[in-house]
Short mmCIF file of C-alpha atoms and ligand atoms in Angstrom, two decimals:
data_model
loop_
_atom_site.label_atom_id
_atom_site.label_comp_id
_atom_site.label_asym_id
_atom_site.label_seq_id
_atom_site.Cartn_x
_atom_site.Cartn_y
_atom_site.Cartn_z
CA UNK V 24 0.00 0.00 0.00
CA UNK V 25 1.79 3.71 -0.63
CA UNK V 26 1.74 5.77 2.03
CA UNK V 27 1.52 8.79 -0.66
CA UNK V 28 -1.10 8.37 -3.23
CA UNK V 29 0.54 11.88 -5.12
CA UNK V 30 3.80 11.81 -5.36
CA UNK V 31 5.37 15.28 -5.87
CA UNK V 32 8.50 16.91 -7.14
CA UNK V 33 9.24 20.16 -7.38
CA UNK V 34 11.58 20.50 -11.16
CA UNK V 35 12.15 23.84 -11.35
CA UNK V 36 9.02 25.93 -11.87
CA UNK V 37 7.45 23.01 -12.78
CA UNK V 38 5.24 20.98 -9.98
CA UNK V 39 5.08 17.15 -11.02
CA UNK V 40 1.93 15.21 -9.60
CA UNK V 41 1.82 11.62 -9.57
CA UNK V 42 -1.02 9.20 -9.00
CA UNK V 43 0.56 6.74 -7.10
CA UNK V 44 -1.80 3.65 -6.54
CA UNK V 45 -0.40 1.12 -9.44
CA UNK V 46 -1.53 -1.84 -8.01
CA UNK V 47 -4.76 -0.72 -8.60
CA UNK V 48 -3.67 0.84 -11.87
CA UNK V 49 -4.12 4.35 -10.12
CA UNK V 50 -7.82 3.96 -9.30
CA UNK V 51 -8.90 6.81 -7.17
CA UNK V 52 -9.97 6.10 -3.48
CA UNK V 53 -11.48 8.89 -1.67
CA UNK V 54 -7.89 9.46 0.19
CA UNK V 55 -6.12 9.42 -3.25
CA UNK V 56 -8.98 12.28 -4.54
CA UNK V 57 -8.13 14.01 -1.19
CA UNK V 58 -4.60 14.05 -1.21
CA UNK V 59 -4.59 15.24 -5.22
CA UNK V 60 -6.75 18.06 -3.86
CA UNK V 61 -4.36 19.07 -1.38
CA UNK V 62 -1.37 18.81 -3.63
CA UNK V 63 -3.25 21.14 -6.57
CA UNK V 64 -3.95 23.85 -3.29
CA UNK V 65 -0.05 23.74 -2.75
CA UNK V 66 0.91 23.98 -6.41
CA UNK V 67 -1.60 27.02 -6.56
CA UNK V 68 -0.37 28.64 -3.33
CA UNK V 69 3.45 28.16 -3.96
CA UNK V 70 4.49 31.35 -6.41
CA UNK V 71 7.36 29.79 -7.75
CA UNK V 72 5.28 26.78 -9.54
CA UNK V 73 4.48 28.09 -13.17
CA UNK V 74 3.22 24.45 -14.38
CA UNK V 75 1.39 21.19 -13.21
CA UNK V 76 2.31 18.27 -14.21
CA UNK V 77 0.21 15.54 -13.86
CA UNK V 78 0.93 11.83 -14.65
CA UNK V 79 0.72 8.14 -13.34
CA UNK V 80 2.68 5.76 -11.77
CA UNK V 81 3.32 2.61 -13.35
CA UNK V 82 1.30 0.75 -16.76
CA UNK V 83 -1.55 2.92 -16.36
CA UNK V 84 -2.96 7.02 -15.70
CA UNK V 85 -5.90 5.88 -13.68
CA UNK V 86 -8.59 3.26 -13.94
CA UNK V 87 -11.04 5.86 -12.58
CA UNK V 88 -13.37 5.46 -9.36
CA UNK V 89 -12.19 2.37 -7.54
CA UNK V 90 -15.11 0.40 -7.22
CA UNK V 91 -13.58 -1.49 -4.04
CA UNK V 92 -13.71 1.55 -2.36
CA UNK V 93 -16.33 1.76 0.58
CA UNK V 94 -17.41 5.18 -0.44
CA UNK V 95 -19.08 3.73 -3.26
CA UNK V 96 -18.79 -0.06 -3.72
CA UNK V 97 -22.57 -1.35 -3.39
CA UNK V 98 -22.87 -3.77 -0.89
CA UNK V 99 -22.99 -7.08 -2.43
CA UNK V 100 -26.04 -8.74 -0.13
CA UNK V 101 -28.01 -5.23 -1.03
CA UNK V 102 -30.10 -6.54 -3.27
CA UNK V 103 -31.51 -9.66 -1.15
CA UNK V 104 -31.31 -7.31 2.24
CA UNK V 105 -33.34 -4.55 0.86
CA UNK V 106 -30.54 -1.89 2.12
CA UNK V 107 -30.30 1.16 0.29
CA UNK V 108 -27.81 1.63 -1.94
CA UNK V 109 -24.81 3.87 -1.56
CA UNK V 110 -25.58 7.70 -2.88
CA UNK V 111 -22.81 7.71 -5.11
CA UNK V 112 -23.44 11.26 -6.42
CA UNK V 113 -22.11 12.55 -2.79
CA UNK V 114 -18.35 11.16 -3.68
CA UNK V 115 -18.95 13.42 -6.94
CA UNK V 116 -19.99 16.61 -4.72
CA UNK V 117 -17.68 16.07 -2.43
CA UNK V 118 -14.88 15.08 -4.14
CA UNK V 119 -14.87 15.06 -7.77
CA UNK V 120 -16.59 18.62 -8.66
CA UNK V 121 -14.10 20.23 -6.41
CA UNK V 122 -10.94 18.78 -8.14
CA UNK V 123 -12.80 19.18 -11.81
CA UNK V 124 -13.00 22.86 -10.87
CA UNK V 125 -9.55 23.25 -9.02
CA UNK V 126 -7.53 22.11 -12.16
CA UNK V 127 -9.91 24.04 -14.77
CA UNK V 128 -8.97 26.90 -12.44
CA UNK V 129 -5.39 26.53 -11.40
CA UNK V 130 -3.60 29.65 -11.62
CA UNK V 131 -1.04 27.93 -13.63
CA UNK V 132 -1.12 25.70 -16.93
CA UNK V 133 -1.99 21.87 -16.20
CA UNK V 134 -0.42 19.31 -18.85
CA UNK V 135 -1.06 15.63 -18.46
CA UNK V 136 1.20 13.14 -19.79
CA UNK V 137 -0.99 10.00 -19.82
CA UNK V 138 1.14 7.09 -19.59
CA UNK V 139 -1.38 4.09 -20.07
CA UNK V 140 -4.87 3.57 -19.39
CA UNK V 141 -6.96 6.35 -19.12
CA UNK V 142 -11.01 5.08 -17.70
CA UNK V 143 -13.74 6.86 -16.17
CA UNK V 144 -13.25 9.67 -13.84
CA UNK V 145 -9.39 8.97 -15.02
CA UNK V 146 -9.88 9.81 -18.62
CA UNK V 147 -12.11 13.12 -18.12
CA UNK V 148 -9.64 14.52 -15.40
CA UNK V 149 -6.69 14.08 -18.05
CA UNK V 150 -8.98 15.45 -20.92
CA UNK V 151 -10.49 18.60 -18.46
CA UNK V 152 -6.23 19.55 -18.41
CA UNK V 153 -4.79 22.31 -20.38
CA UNK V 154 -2.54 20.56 -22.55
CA UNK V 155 -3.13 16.66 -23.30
CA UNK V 156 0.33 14.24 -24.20
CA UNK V 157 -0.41 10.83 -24.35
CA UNK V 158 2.11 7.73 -24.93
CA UNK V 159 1.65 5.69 -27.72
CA UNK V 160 0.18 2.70 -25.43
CA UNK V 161 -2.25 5.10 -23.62
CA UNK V 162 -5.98 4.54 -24.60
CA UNK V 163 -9.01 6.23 -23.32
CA UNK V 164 -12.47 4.46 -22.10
CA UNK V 165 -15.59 6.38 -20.95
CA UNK V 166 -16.29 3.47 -18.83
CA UNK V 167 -19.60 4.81 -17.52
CA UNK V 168 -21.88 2.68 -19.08
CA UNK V 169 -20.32 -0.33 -18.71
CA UNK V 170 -21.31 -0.48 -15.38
CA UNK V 171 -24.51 1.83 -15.68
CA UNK V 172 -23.36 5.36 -15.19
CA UNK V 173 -23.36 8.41 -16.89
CA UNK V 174 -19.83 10.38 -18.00
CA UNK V 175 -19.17 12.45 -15.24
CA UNK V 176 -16.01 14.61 -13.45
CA UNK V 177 -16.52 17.00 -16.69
CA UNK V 178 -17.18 13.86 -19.46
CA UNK V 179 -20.72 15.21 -20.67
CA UNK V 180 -19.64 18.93 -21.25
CA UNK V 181 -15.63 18.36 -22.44
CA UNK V 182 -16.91 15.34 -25.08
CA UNK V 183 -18.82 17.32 -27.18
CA UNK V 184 -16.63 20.65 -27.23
CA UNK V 185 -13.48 17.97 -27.62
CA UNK V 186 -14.58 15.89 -30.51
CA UNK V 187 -18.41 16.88 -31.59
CA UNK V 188 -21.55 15.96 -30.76
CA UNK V 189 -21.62 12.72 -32.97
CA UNK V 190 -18.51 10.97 -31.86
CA UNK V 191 -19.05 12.45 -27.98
CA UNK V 192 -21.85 9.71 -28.00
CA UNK V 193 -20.25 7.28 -30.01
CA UNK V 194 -17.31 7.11 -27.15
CA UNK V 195 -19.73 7.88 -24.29
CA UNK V 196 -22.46 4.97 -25.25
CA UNK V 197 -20.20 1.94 -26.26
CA UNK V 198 -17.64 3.00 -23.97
CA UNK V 199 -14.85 1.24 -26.29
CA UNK V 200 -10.76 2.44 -26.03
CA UNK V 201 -9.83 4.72 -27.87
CA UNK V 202 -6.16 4.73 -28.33
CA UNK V 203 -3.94 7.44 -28.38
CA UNK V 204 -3.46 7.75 -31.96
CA UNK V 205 -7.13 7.77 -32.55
CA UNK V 206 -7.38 10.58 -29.70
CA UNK V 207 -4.99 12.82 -31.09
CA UNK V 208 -7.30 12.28 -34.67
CA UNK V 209 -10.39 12.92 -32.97
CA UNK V 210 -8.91 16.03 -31.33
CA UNK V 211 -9.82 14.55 -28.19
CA UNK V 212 -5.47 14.72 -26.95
CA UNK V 213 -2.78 16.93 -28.22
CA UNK V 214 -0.16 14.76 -29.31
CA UNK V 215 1.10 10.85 -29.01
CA UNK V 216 4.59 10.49 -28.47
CA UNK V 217 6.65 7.00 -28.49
CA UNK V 218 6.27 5.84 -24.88
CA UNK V 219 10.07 6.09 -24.13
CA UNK V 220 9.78 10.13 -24.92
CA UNK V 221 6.59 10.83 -23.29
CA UNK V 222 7.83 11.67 -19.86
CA UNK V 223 10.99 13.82 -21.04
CA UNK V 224 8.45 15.47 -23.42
CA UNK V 225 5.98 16.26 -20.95
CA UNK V 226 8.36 17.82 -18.67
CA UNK V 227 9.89 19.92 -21.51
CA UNK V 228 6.62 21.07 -22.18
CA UNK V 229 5.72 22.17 -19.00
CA UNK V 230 9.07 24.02 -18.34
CA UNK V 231 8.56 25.92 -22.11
CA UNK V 232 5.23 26.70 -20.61
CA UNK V 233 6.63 27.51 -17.64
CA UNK V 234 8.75 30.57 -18.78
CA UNK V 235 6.08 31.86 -20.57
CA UNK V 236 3.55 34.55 -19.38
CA UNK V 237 1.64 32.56 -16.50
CA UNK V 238 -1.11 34.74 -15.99
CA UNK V 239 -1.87 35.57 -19.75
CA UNK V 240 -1.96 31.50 -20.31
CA UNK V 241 -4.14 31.53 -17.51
CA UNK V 242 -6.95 33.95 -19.12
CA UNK V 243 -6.64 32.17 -22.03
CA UNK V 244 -7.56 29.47 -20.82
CA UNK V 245 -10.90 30.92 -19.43
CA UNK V 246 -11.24 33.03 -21.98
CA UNK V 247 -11.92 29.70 -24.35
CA UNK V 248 -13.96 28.35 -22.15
CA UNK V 249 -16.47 31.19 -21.50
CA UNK V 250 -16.40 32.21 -25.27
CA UNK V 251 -17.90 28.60 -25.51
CA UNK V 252 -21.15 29.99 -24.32
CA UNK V 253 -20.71 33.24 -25.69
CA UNK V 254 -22.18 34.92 -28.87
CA UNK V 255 -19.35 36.54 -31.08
CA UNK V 256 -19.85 39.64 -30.21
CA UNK V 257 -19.50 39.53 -26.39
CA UNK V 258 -16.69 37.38 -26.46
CA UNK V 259 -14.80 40.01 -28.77
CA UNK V 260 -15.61 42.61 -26.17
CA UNK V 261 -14.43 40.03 -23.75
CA UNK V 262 -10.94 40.04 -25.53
CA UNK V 263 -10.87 43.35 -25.38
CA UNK V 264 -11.32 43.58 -21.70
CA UNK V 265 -8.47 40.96 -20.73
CA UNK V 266 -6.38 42.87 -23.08
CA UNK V 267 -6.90 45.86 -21.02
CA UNK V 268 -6.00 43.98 -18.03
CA UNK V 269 -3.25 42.21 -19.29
CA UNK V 270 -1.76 45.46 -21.15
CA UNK V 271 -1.56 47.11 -17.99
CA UNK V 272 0.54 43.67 -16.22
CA UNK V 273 4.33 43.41 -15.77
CA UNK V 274 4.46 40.74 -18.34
CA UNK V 275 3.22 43.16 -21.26
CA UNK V 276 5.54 45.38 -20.87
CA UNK V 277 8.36 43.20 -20.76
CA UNK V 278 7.50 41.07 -23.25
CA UNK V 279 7.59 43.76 -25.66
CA UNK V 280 10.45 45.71 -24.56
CA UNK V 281 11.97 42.13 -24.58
CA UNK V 282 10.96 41.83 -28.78
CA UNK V 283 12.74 45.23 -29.20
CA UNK V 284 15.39 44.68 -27.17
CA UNK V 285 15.92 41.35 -28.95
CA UNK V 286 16.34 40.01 -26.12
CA UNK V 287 15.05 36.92 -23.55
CA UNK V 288 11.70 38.37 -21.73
CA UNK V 289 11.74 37.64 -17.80
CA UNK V 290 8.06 36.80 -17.29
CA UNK V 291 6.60 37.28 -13.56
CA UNK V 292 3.14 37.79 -13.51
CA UNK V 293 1.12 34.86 -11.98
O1 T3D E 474 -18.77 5.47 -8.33
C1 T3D E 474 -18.69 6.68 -8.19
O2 T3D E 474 -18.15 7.25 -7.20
C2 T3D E 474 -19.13 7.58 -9.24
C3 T3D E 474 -17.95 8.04 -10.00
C4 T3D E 474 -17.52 7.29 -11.01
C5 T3D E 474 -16.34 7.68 -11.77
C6 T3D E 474 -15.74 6.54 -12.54
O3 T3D E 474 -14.56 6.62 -12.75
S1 T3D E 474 -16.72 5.27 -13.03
C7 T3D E 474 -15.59 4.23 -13.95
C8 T3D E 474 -14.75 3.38 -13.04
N1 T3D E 474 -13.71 2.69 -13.78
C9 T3D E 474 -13.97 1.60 -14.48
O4 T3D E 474 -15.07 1.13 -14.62
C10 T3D E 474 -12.76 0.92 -15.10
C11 T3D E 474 -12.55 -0.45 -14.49
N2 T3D E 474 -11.29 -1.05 -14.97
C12 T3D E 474 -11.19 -1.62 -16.17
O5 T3D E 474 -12.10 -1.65 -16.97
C13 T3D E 474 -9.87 -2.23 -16.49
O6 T3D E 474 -9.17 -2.48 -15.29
C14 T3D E 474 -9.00 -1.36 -17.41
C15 T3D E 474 -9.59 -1.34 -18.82
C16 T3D E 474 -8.85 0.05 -16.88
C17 T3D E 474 -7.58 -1.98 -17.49
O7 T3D E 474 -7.68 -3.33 -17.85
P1 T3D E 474 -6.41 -4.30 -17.69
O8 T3D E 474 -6.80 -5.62 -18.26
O9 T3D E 474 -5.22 -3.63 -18.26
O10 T3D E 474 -6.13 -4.41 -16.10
P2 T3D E 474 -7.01 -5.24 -15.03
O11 T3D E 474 -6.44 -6.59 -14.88
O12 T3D E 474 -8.45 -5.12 -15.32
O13 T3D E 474 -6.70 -4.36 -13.68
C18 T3D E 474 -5.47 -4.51 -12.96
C19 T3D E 474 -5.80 -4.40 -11.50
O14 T3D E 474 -6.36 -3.11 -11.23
C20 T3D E 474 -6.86 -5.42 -11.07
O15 T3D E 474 -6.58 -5.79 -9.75
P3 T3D E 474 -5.95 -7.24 -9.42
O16 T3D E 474 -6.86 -8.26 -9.99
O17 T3D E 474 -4.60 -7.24 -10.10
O18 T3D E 474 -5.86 -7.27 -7.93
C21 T3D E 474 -8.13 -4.62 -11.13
O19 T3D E 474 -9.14 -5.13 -10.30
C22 T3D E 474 -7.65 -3.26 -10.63
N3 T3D E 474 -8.53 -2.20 -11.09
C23 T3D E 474 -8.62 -1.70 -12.33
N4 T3D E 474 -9.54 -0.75 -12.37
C24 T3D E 474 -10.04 -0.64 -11.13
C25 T3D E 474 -9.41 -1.57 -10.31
N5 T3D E 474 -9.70 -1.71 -9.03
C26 T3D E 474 -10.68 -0.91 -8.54
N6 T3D E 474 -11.33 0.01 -9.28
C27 T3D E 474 -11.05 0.18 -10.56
N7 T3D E 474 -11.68 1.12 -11.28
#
């Protein structure tokens, strides 16, 4: 059993987060969800982090809900004892929605590097991340409803703005893997990479996006998201706000006196 289900390391300005349950290919217990939520708060409070990495130990990124786990496993003799069944939408509210939310708004870029199997609650917190890298062995399963669920932890709002309506349902009904090079296709990932390279190139990416402007990449971010339910007009006077914002930040100013001084620019803004 390991005694931390995150593992972290601090590389650089980078924060690397590591589900650390393999023997259960990373399935998430309620202390696992816990302790990731605790180790996003310290990535978020600690100034010098400009990246999160997130990644799995061992064959897999995470087979989702653990369906051992007491929170949620139904009790086998429920049916012939006529004992109510487990309300598994409280693990969700208390667990799930929080973390969904925490890494949608981290004040820093999130890339995942998914390093094998990707099911359930596993797949849609890798796909909610900023930046998707997946090795070529990776595969992703809505896993819902094979065992009579719904997508949740984001699945039924990022499937359709990832891939379309049509092919959100195809991989949400049947539930089938979807490897890696099919989820780059799709759109659903951002890039495959040969196993052996996907942990070097995960980290590079996170440092590039590390030294970049933090706090621009940030609004970006939520700038896509909201224009998602915005008309065209509203989100160009949206733009046009955040550049206001952003044109009057540290990282502005130095990233254009950095152009004409043809030089390196020294982002700080977070
Ligand atoms: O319930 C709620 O709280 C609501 C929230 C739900 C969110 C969800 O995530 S629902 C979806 C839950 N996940 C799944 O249904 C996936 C279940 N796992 C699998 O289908 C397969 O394990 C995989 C396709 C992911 C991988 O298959 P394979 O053949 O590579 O590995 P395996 O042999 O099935 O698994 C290896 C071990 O991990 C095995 O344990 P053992 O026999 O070696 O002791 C297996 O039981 C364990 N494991 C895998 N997934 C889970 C798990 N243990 C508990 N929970 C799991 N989800």
């Amino acid at each position: 059993m390991s005694e931390f289900l995150i593992q972290s390391e601090q590389h650089g300005a980078v924060r690397l987060l590591r589900l650390n349950r393999p023997e259960a290919l990373n399935a998430f217990t309620a202390a696992m969800l816990g302790q990731l939520r605790q180790a996003l708060e310290a990535a978020a409070e600690d100034v010098t982090t400009r990246c999160v990495l997130l990644t799995g130990a061992g064959r897999a990124f995470s087979a989702g809900q653990d369906l051992a786990d007491p929170h949620v496993a139904p009790s086998r003799e429920s049916a012939n004892l006529n004992q109510a069944p487990k309300d598994i939408g409280h693990m969700l509210e208390q667990f799930y929605i929080p973390l969904a939310l925490r890494l949608r708004s981290l004040p820093v870029p999130v890339v995942a590097a998914v390093n094998g199997v990707a099911a359930g609650a596993g797949a849609n917190l890798a796909l909610g991340c900023d930046l998707v890298l997946a090795g070529e062995s990776a595969s992703f399963i809505q896993a819902f409803s094979r065992i009579g669920l719904v997508p949740d932890c984001g699945g039924t709002w990022l499937l359709p703005r990832l891939v379309g309506r049509a092919k959100a349902l195809e991989l949400a009904l049947l539930g089938d893997k979807v490897k890696a090079a099919e989820a780059e296709r799709l759109g659903l990932i951002s890039r495959v990479l040969p196993d052996a390279e996907l942990q070097d190139a995960a980290m590079a990416l996170a440092q590039r996006l590390a030294g970049m402007p933090t706090r621009a990449l940030v609004e970006t971010r939520r700038a896509l998201d909201d224009a998602m339910r915005l008309d065209y007009e509203p989100a160009l006077k949206r733009e046009a706000v955040l550049q206001s914002q952003l044109g009057f930040a540290h990282d502005y100013l130095e990233g254009t006196a950095a152009f004409l001084d043809k030089r390196k620019p020294e982002f700080k803004d977070r």
